[in-house]
JSON list of C-alpha atoms in Angstrom, two decimals:
[
{"chain": "A", "resi": 1, "resn": "MET", "atom": "CA", "xyz": [0.00, 0.00, 0.00]},
{"chain": "A", "resi": 2, "resn": "THR", "atom": "CA", "xyz": [1.07, 3.59, -0.57]},
{"chain": "A", "resi": 3, "resn": "TYR", "atom": "CA", "xyz": [0.57, 6.08, 2.24]},
{"chain": "A", "resi": 4, "resn": "LYS", "atom": "CA", "xyz": [0.51, 9.87, 2.13]},
{"chain": "A", "resi": 5, "resn": "ILE", "atom": "CA", "xyz": [2.57, 11.02, 5.10]},
{"chain": "A", "resi": 6, "resn": "LEU", "atom": "CA", "xyz": [1.07, 13.91, 7.06]},
{"chain": "A", "resi": 7, "resn": "PRO", "atom": "CA", "xyz": [3.14, 17.11, 6.94]},
{"chain": "A", "resi": 8, "resn": "ARG", "atom": "CA", "xyz": [5.01, 18.32, 10.00]},
{"chain": "A", "resi": 9, "resn": "THR", "atom": "CA", "xyz": [2.54, 21.22, 10.30]},
{"chain": "A", "resi": 10, "resn": "PHE", "atom": "CA", "xyz": [-0.35, 18.79, 10.99]},
{"chain": "A", "resi": 11, "resn": "PHE", "atom": "CA", "xyz": [1.04, 18.33, 14.50]},
{"chain": "A", "resi": 12, "resn": "ASP", "atom": "CA", "xyz": [0.87, 22.06, 15.31]},
{"chain": "A", "resi": 13, "resn": "GLN", "atom": "CA", "xyz": [-2.67, 21.82, 16.72]},
{"chain": "A", "resi": 14, "resn": "PRO", "atom": "CA", "xyz": [-3.71, 22.29, 20.34]},
{"chain": "A", "resi": 15, "resn": "THR", "atom": "CA", "xyz": [-3.26, 18.95, 22.14]},
{"chain": "A", "resi": 16, "resn": "ILE", "atom": "CA", "xyz": [-6.97, 18.20, 22.72]},
{"chain": "A", "resi": 17, "resn": "GLU", "atom": "CA", "xyz": [-7.73, 18.89, 19.04]},
{"chain": "A", "resi": 18, "resn": "LEU", "atom": "CA", "xyz": [-4.75, 16.84, 17.90]},
{"chain": "A", "resi": 19, "resn": "ALA", "atom": "CA", "xyz": [-5.94, 13.87, 19.97]},
{"chain": "A", "resi": 20, "resn": "GLN", "atom": "CA", "xyz": [-9.22, 13.95, 18.03]},
{"chain": "A", "resi": 21, "resn": "SER", "atom": "CA", "xyz": [-7.63, 14.75, 14.64]},
{"chain": "A", "resi": 22, "resn": "LEU", "atom": "CA", "xyz": [-5.39, 11.68, 14.92]},
{"chain": "A", "resi": 23, "resn": "LEU", "atom": "CA", "xyz": [-8.43, 9.36, 14.91]},
{"chain": "A", "resi": 24, "resn": "GLY", "atom": "CA", "xyz": [-8.71, 7.72, 11.49]},
{"chain": "A", "resi": 25, "resn": "LYS", "atom": "CA", "xyz": [-5.11, 8.56, 10.56]},
{"chain": "A", "resi": 26, "resn": "ILE", "atom": "CA", "xyz": [-2.78, 5.65, 9.78]},
{"chain": "A", "resi": 27, "resn": "LEU", "atom": "CA", "xyz": [0.17, 4.69, 11.99]},
{"chain": "A", "resi": 28, "resn": "VAL", "atom": "CA", "xyz": [2.80, 3.00, 9.81]},
{"chain": "A", "resi": 29, "resn": "HIS", "atom": "CA", "xyz": [6.06, 1.27, 10.71]},
{"chain": "A", "resi": 30, "resn": "GLU", "atom": "CA", "xyz": [8.46, 0.06, 8.02]},
{"chain": "A", "resi": 31, "resn": "THR", "atom": "CA", "xyz": [10.93, -2.57, 9.27]},
{"chain": "A", "resi": 32, "resn": "SER", "atom": "CA", "xyz": [13.26, -5.14, 7.69]},
{"chain": "A", "resi": 33, "resn": "GLU", "atom": "CA", "xyz": [10.55, -7.75, 8.38]},
{"chain": "A", "resi": 34, "resn": "GLY", "atom": "CA", "xyz": [7.92, -5.79, 6.49]},
{"chain": "A", "resi": 35, "resn": "VAL", "atom": "CA", "xyz": [5.37, -3.00, 6.83]},
{"chain": "A", "resi": 36, "resn": "THR", "atom": "CA", "xyz": [2.68, -2.95, 9.51]},
{"chain": "A", "resi": 37, "resn": "ALA", "atom": "CA", "xyz": [-0.02, -0.29, 9.66]},
{"chain": "A", "resi": 38, "resn": "GLY", "atom": "CA", "xyz": [-3.35, 0.51, 11.27]},
{"chain": "A", "resi": 39, "resn": "TYR", "atom": "CA", "xyz": [-6.00, 3.22, 11.59]},
{"chain": "A", "resi": 40, "resn": "ILE", "atom": "CA", "xyz": [-5.68, 5.08, 14.89]},
{"chain": "A", "resi": 41, "resn": "VAL", "atom": "CA", "xyz": [-8.96, 4.45, 16.73]},
{"chain": "A", "resi": 42, "resn": "GLU", "atom": "CA", "xyz": [-8.22, 5.63, 20.30]},
{"chain": "A", "resi": 43, "resn": "THR", "atom": "CA", "xyz": [-6.08, 8.39, 21.83]},
{"chain": "A", "resi": 44, "resn": "GLU", "atom": "CA", "xyz": [-5.56, 10.22, 25.12]},
{"chain": "A", "resi": 45, "resn": "ALA", "atom": "CA", "xyz": [-4.44, 13.84, 25.53]},
{"chain": "A", "resi": 46, "resn": "TYR", "atom": "CA", "xyz": [-1.93, 14.85, 28.21]},
{"chain": "A", "resi": 47, "resn": "LYS", "atom": "CA", "xyz": [-1.63, 18.56, 28.92]},
{"chain": "A", "resi": 48, "resn": "GLY", "atom": "CA", "xyz": [1.82, 18.61, 30.47]},
{"chain": "A", "resi": 49, "resn": "PRO", "atom": "CA", "xyz": [2.65, 21.06, 33.26]},
{"chain": "A", "resi": 50, "resn": "ASP", "atom": "CA", "xyz": [-0.91, 21.45, 34.61]},
{"chain": "A", "resi": 51, "resn": "ASP", "atom": "CA", "xyz": [-1.99, 17.81, 34.17]},
{"chain": "A", "resi": 52, "resn": "GLN", "atom": "CA", "xyz": [-1.21, 15.59, 37.18]},
{"chain": "A", "resi": 53, "resn": "ALA", "atom": "CA", "xyz": [-1.46, 12.49, 34.94]},
{"chain": "A", "resi": 54, "resn": "ALA", "atom": "CA", "xyz": [1.29, 13.72, 32.60]},
{"chain": "A", "resi": 55, "resn": "HIS", "atom": "CA", "xyz": [4.92, 12.67, 32.98]},
{"chain": "A", "resi": 56, "resn": "SER", "atom": "CA", "xyz": [5.82, 16.34, 32.50]},
{"chain": "A", "resi": 57, "resn": "PHE", "atom": "CA", "xyz": [3.50, 17.60, 35.29]},
{"chain": "A", "resi": 58, "resn": "ASN", "atom": "CA", "xyz": [4.96, 20.73, 36.94]},
{"chain": "A", "resi": 59, "resn": "ASN", "atom": "CA", "xyz": [7.39, 20.98, 33.99]},
{"chain": "A", "resi": 60, "resn": "ARG", "atom": "CA", "xyz": [9.25, 17.87, 35.24]},
{"chain": "A", "resi": 61, "resn": "ARG", "atom": "CA", "xyz": [12.22, 17.70, 32.88]},
{"chain": "A", "resi": 62, "resn": "THR", "atom": "CA", "xyz": [14.18, 14.45, 32.96]},
{"chain": "A", "resi": 63, "resn": "LYS", "atom": "CA", "xyz": [16.14, 12.35, 30.51]},
{"chain": "A", "resi": 64, "resn": "ARG", "atom": "CA", "xyz": [12.90, 10.45, 29.87]},
{"chain": "A", "resi": 65, "resn": "THR", "atom": "CA", "xyz": [10.68, 13.50, 29.24]},
{"chain": "A", "resi": 66, "resn": "GLU", "atom": "CA", "xyz": [13.25, 15.61, 27.38]},
{"chain": "A", "resi": 67, "resn": "VAL", "atom": "CA", "xyz": [11.74, 15.00, 23.91]},
{"chain": "A", "resi": 68, "resn": "MET", "atom": "CA", "xyz": [8.41, 16.44, 25.14]},
{"chain": "A", "resi": 69, "resn": "PHE", "atom": "CA", "xyz": [10.04, 19.85, 25.55]},
{"chain": "A", "resi": 70, "resn": "GLY", "atom": "CA", "xyz": [10.99, 19.87, 21.88]},
{"chain": "A", "resi": 71, "resn": "ALA", "atom": "CA", "xyz": [9.20, 20.25, 18.56]},
{"chain": "A", "resi": 72, "resn": "ASN", "atom": "CA", "xyz": [5.75, 18.84, 17.85]},
{"chain": "A", "resi": 73, "resn": "GLY", "atom": "CA", "xyz": [5.25, 15.61, 15.95]},
{"chain": "A", "resi": 74, "resn": "HIS", "atom": "CA", "xyz": [8.05, 13.56, 17.50]},
{"chain": "A", "resi": 75, "resn": "CYS", "atom": "CA", "xyz": [7.79, 10.22, 19.27]},
{"chain": "A", "resi": 76, "resn": "TYR", "atom": "CA", "xyz": [7.82, 10.06, 23.05]},
{"chain": "A", "resi": 77, "resn": "ALA", "atom": "CA", "xyz": [8.32, 6.32, 23.68]},
{"chain": "A", "resi": 78, "resn": "HIS", "atom": "CA", "xyz": [8.46, 5.09, 27.26]},
{"chain": "A", "resi": 79, "resn": "VAL", "atom": "CA", "xyz": [8.08, 1.84, 29.16]},
{"chain": "A", "resi": 80, "resn": "MET", "atom": "CA", "xyz": [5.16, 1.31, 31.53]},
{"chain": "A", "resi": 81, "resn": "HIS", "atom": "CA", "xyz": [4.65, -2.05, 33.30]},
{"chain": "A", "resi": 82, "resn": "THR", "atom": "CA", "xyz": [7.15, -3.66, 30.83]},
{"chain": "A", "resi": 83, "resn": "HIS", "atom": "CA", "xyz": [5.17, -2.40, 27.81]},
{"chain": "A", "resi": 84, "resn": "CYS", "atom": "CA", "xyz": [6.44, 0.29, 25.45]},
{"chain": "A", "resi": 85, "resn": "LEU", "atom": "CA", "xyz": [3.89, 3.08, 24.91]},
{"chain": "A", "resi": 86, "resn": "ILE", "atom": "CA", "xyz": [4.07, 5.87, 22.35]},
{"chain": "A", "resi": 87, "resn": "ASN", "atom": "CA", "xyz": [2.93, 9.46, 22.42]},
{"chain": "A", "resi": 88, "resn": "VAL", "atom": "CA", "xyz": [2.93, 12.18, 19.78]},
{"chain": "A", "resi": 89, "resn": "VAL", "atom": "CA", "xyz": [4.66, 15.26, 21.19]},
{"chain": "A", "resi": 90, "resn": "SER", "atom": "CA", "xyz": [2.47, 18.38, 21.05]},
{"chain": "A", "resi": 91, "resn": "GLY", "atom": "CA", "xyz": [2.12, 21.75, 22.80]},
{"chain": "A", "resi": 92, "resn": "GLY", "atom": "CA", "xyz": [5.05, 23.45, 21.05]},
{"chain": "A", "resi": 93, "resn": "GLU", "atom": "CA", "xyz": [8.68, 23.87, 22.11]},
{"chain": "A", "resi": 94, "resn": "GLY", "atom": "CA", "xyz": [9.05, 24.35, 25.85]},
{"chain": "A", "resi": 95, "resn": "CYS", "atom": "CA", "xyz": [5.46, 23.23, 26.54]},
{"chain": "A", "resi": 96, "resn": "PRO", "atom": "CA", "xyz": [5.64, 19.46, 27.17]},
{"chain": "A", "resi": 97, "resn": "GLU", "atom": "CA", "xyz": [2.30, 17.99, 26.11]},
{"chain": "A", "resi": 98, "resn": "GLY", "atom": "CA", "xyz": [1.46, 14.83, 24.19]},
{"chain": "A", "resi": 99, "resn": "VAL", "atom": "CA", "xyz": [-1.11, 12.42, 22.79]},
{"chain": "A", "resi": 100, "resn": "LEU", "atom": "CA", "xyz": [-0.94, 8.74, 23.71]},
{"chain": "A", "resi": 101, "resn": "ILE", "atom": "CA", "xyz": [-1.92, 6.39, 20.88]},
{"chain": "A", "resi": 102, "resn": "ARG", "atom": "CA", "xyz": [-4.03, 3.77, 22.69]},
{"chain": "A", "resi": 103, "resn": "ALA", "atom": "CA", "xyz": [-5.31, 1.52, 19.88]},
{"chain": "A", "resi": 104, "resn": "VAL", "atom": "CA", "xyz": [-5.22, 0.97, 16.13]},
{"chain": "A", "resi": 105, "resn": "GLU", "atom": "CA", "xyz": [-7.26, -1.09, 13.66]},
{"chain": "A", "resi": 106, "resn": "PRO", "atom": "CA", "xyz": [-4.84, -3.24, 11.59]},
{"chain": "A", "resi": 107, "resn": "ILE", "atom": "CA", "xyz": [-4.86, -2.69, 7.83]},
{"chain": "A", "resi": 108, "resn": "GLU", "atom": "CA", "xyz": [-1.48, -3.98, 6.63]},
{"chain": "A", "resi": 109, "resn": "GLY", "atom": "CA", "xyz": [0.96, -6.64, 7.81]},
{"chain": "A", "resi": 110, "resn": "ILE", "atom": "CA", "xyz": [-1.57, -8.61, 9.85]},
{"chain": "A", "resi": 111, "resn": "PRO", "atom": "CA", "xyz": [0.31, -11.97, 9.55]},
{"chain": "A", "resi": 112, "resn": "LEU", "atom": "CA", "xyz": [3.45, -10.19, 10.81]},
{"chain": "A", "resi": 113, "resn": "MET", "atom": "CA", "xyz": [1.47, -8.74, 13.72]},
{"chain": "A", "resi": 114, "resn": "TYR", "atom": "CA", "xyz": [0.35, -12.26, 14.69]},
{"chain": "A", "resi": 115, "resn": "LYS", "atom": "CA", "xyz": [3.98, -13.42, 14.58]},
{"chain": "A", "resi": 116, "resn": "ARG", "atom": "CA", "xyz": [4.98, -10.62, 16.96]},
{"chain": "A", "resi": 117, "resn": "ARG", "atom": "CA", "xyz": [1.94, -11.10, 19.21]},
{"chain": "A", "resi": 118, "resn": "GLU", "atom": "CA", "xyz": [1.91, -14.91, 19.52]},
{"chain": "A", "resi": 119, "resn": "LYS", "atom": "CA", "xyz": [-0.73, -14.90, 22.25]},
{"chain": "A", "resi": 120, "resn": "ALA", "atom": "CA", "xyz": [-3.31, -13.03, 20.14]},
{"chain": "A", "resi": 121, "resn": "LYS", "atom": "CA", "xyz": [-6.13, -15.33, 19.00]},
{"chain": "A", "resi": 122, "resn": "ARG", "atom": "CA", "xyz": [-8.07, -12.93, 16.77]},
{"chain": "A", "resi": 123, "resn": "ASP", "atom": "CA", "xyz": [-7.49, -9.71, 14.86]},
{"chain": "A", "resi": 124, "resn": "ARG", "atom": "CA", "xyz": [-9.19, -7.50, 17.46]},
{"chain": "A", "resi": 125, "resn": "ASP", "atom": "CA", "xyz": [-6.69, -8.67, 20.12]},
{"chain": "A", "resi": 126, "resn": "LEU", "atom": "CA", "xyz": [-3.64, -7.65, 18.08]},
{"chain": "A", "resi": 127, "resn": "THR", "atom": "CA", "xyz": [-3.67, -3.89, 18.63]},
{"chain": "A", "resi": 128, "resn": "SER", "atom": "CA", "xyz": [-6.50, -3.07, 21.07]},
{"chain": "A", "resi": 129, "resn": "GLY", "atom": "CA", "xyz": [-4.28, -1.42, 23.68]},
{"chain": "A", "resi": 130, "resn": "PRO", "atom": "CA", "xyz": [-1.21, 0.83, 23.83]},
{"chain": "A", "resi": 131, "resn": "GLY", "atom": "CA", "xyz": [1.25, -1.96, 24.71]},
{"chain": "A", "resi": 132, "resn": "LYS", "atom": "CA", "xyz": [-0.31, -4.41, 22.25]},
{"chain": "A", "resi": 133, "resn": "LEU", "atom": "CA", "xyz": [-0.06, -2.05, 19.28]},
{"chain": "A", "resi": 134, "resn": "THR", "atom": "CA", "xyz": [3.61, -1.22, 19.86]},
{"chain": "A", "resi": 135, "resn": "LYS", "atom": "CA", "xyz": [4.44, -4.93, 20.02]},
{"chain": "A", "resi": 136, "resn": "ALA", "atom": "CA", "xyz": [2.41, -5.69, 16.88]},
{"chain": "A", "resi": 137, "resn": "LEU", "atom": "CA", "xyz": [4.08, -2.83, 14.99]},
{"chain": "A", "resi": 138, "resn": "ALA", "atom": "CA", "xyz": [7.54, -3.49, 16.51]},
{"chain": "A", "resi": 139, "resn": "ILE", "atom": "CA", "xyz": [7.78, -0.01, 18.01]},
{"chain": "A", "resi": 140, "resn": "THR", "atom": "CA", "xyz": [10.33, 0.17, 20.84]},
{"chain": "A", "resi": 141, "resn": "LYS", "atom": "CA", "xyz": [12.21, 2.63, 23.04]},
{"chain": "A", "resi": 142, "resn": "GLU", "atom": "CA", "xyz": [14.64, 2.90, 20.10]},
{"chain": "A", "resi": 143, "resn": "ASP", "atom": "CA", "xyz": [11.96, 4.98, 18.36]},
{"chain": "A", "resi": 144, "resn": "TYR", "atom": "CA", "xyz": [12.18, 7.67, 21.06]},
{"chain": "A", "resi": 145, "resn": "GLY", "atom": "CA", "xyz": [12.58, 11.11, 19.47]},
{"chain": "A", "resi": 146, "resn": "LYS", "atom": "CA", "xyz": [11.88, 10.01, 15.89]},
{"chain": "A", "resi": 147, "resn": "PRO", "atom": "CA", "xyz": [9.65, 12.29, 13.81]},
{"chain": "A", "resi": 148, "resn": "PHE", "atom": "CA", "xyz": [6.19, 11.00, 12.90]},
{"chain": "A", "resi": 149, "resn": "PHE", "atom": "CA", "xyz": [6.39, 12.83, 9.56]},
{"chain": "A", "resi": 150, "resn": "GLU", "atom": "CA", "xyz": [9.05, 10.74, 7.82]},
{"chain": "A", "resi": 151, "resn": "PRO", "atom": "CA", "xyz": [9.84, 7.00, 7.47]},
{"chain": "A", "resi": 152, "resn": "PRO", "atom": "CA", "xyz": [10.32, 4.50, 8.95]},
{"chain": "A", "resi": 153, "resn": "LEU", "atom": "CA", "xyz": [7.73, 5.34, 11.68]},
{"chain": "A", "resi": 154, "resn": "TYR", "atom": "CA", "xyz": [5.11, 7.80, 10.52]},
{"chain": "A", "resi": 155, "resn": "ILE", "atom": "CA", "xyz": [1.49, 8.89, 10.55]},
{"chain": "A", "resi": 156, "resn": "ALA", "atom": "CA", "xyz": [-0.33, 9.09, 7.23]},
{"chain": "A", "resi": 157, "resn": "LYS", "atom": "CA", "xyz": [-3.63, 10.34, 5.89]},
{"chain": "A", "resi": 158, "resn": "GLY", "atom": "CA", "xyz": [-6.45, 7.91, 6.54]},
{"chain": "A", "resi": 159, "resn": "LYS", "atom": "CA", "xyz": [-10.22, 8.09, 6.70]},
{"chain": "A", "resi": 160, "resn": "GLU", "atom": "CA", "xyz": [-12.60, 10.55, 8.28]},
{"chain": "A", "resi": 161, "resn": "VAL", "atom": "CA", "xyz": [-14.02, 9.49, 11.63]},
{"chain": "A", "resi": 162, "resn": "VAL", "atom": "CA", "xyz": [-17.56, 10.84, 11.93]},
{"chain": "A", "resi": 163, "resn": "HIS", "atom": "CA", "xyz": [-18.55, 9.65, 15.41]},
{"chain": "A", "resi": 164, "resn": "ILE", "atom": "CA", "xyz": [-16.11, 10.29, 18.26]},
{"chain": "A", "resi": 165, "resn": "SER", "atom": "CA", "xyz": [-16.76, 9.25, 21.87]},
{"chain": "A", "resi": 166, "resn": "THR", "atom": "CA", "xyz": [-15.04, 10.86, 24.82]},
{"chain": "A", "resi": 167, "resn": "GLY", "atom": "CA", "xyz": [-14.42, 9.90, 28.45]},
{"chain": "A", "resi": 168, "resn": "PRO", "atom": "CA", "xyz": [-11.86, 9.79, 31.25]},
{"chain": "A", "resi": 169, "resn": "ARG", "atom": "CA", "xyz": [-8.39, 8.45, 30.56]},
{"chain": "A", "resi": 170, "resn": "ILE", "atom": "CA", "xyz": [-7.43, 4.93, 31.66]},
{"chain": "A", "resi": 171, "resn": "GLY", "atom": "CA", "xyz": [-4.97, 3.73, 34.30]},
{"chain": "A", "resi": 172, "resn": "ILE", "atom": "CA", "xyz": [-4.25, 7.07, 35.97]},
{"chain": "A", "resi": 173, "resn": "ASP", "atom": "CA", "xyz": [-6.20, 6.65, 39.22]},
{"chain": "A", "resi": 174, "resn": "ASN", "atom": "CA", "xyz": [-3.47, 8.24, 41.35]},
{"chain": "A", "resi": 175, "resn": "SER", "atom": "CA", "xyz": [-3.54, 11.60, 39.53]},
{"chain": "A", "resi": 176, "resn": "GLY", "atom": "CA", "xyz": [-5.99, 13.64, 41.59]},
{"chain": "A", "resi": 177, "resn": "GLU", "atom": "CA", "xyz": [-8.70, 15.51, 39.72]},
{"chain": "A", "resi": 178, "resn": "ALA", "atom": "CA", "xyz": [-6.88, 14.84, 36.43]},
{"chain": "A", "resi": 179, "resn": "LYS", "atom": "CA", "xyz": [-8.20, 11.27, 36.51]},
{"chain": "A", "resi": 180, "resn": "ASP", "atom": "CA", "xyz": [-11.65, 12.59, 35.62]},
{"chain": "A", "resi": 181, "resn": "TYR", "atom": "CA", "xyz": [-10.70, 14.84, 32.69]},
{"chain": "A", "resi": 182, "resn": "PRO", "atom": "CA", "xyz": [-12.59, 13.64, 29.58]},
{"chain": "A", "resi": 183, "resn": "TRP", "atom": "CA", "xyz": [-9.45, 13.57, 27.44]},
{"chain": "A", "resi": 184, "resn": "ARG", "atom": "CA", "xyz": [-9.74, 10.05, 26.03]},
{"chain": "A", "resi": 185, "resn": "PHE", "atom": "CA", "xyz": [-11.14, 9.93, 22.51]},
{"chain": "A", "resi": 186, "resn": "TRP", "atom": "CA", "xyz": [-12.17, 6.95, 20.43]},
{"chain": "A", "resi": 187, "resn": "GLU", "atom": "CA", "xyz": [-14.02, 6.04, 17.26]},
{"chain": "A", "resi": 188, "resn": "THR", "atom": "CA", "xyz": [-17.49, 5.15, 18.49]},
{"chain": "A", "resi": 189, "resn": "GLY", "atom": "CA", "xyz": [-18.24, 1.45, 18.12]},
{"chain": "A", "resi": 190, "resn": "ASN", "atom": "CA", "xyz": [-14.85, 0.46, 16.73]},
{"chain": "A", "resi": 191, "resn": "PRO", "atom": "CA", "xyz": [-14.05, -3.10, 17.94]},
{"chain": "A", "resi": 192, "resn": "TYR", "atom": "CA", "xyz": [-10.33, -2.32, 18.24]},
{"chain": "A", "resi": 193, "resn": "VAL", "atom": "CA", "xyz": [-10.78, 0.25, 21.01]},
{"chain": "A", "resi": 194, "resn": "SER", "atom": "CA", "xyz": [-9.12, -0.97, 24.23]},
{"chain": "A", "resi": 195, "resn": "LYS", "atom": "CA", "xyz": [-11.37, -2.43, 26.88]}
]
């Protein structure tokens, strides 16, 4: 398949808007094993300094969060409970915000995804969670800092998502009032949304 990579300027949207705009776009990873890709169907916005659920809360600047203080559209990859998770850096230079990609709907390289995710029994189990999708697409900590607007790891034009649901983010119970912010977005009714 041929994908039309989104321009760098696409990522210059406010974080909440970007989290919604990413739905329906295609996350693509080209590796020596082959190409894997999927429609983004679920995201979460993290508003940095003022968001207790964000790694960069209170402008916390560490080796891990450094990329979030840089230009929009780069990959913030980090490990959580042994799983690699990826975020799209947003907010502009010096304002460390990001959008977590929580789930994708596979469209290319499905046999390769099964090989990487041996325990998956059906397509909907391959990429229906942030740790699952990185494993299926072979995205690792090595992708930290890479731009999402050029190969091998990039986001491309996809399809329009008409119905978007919103609710609280997942797995952030210890983040005060931030745990209730309705900053999780997903394509309504899509079976690949995480449970």
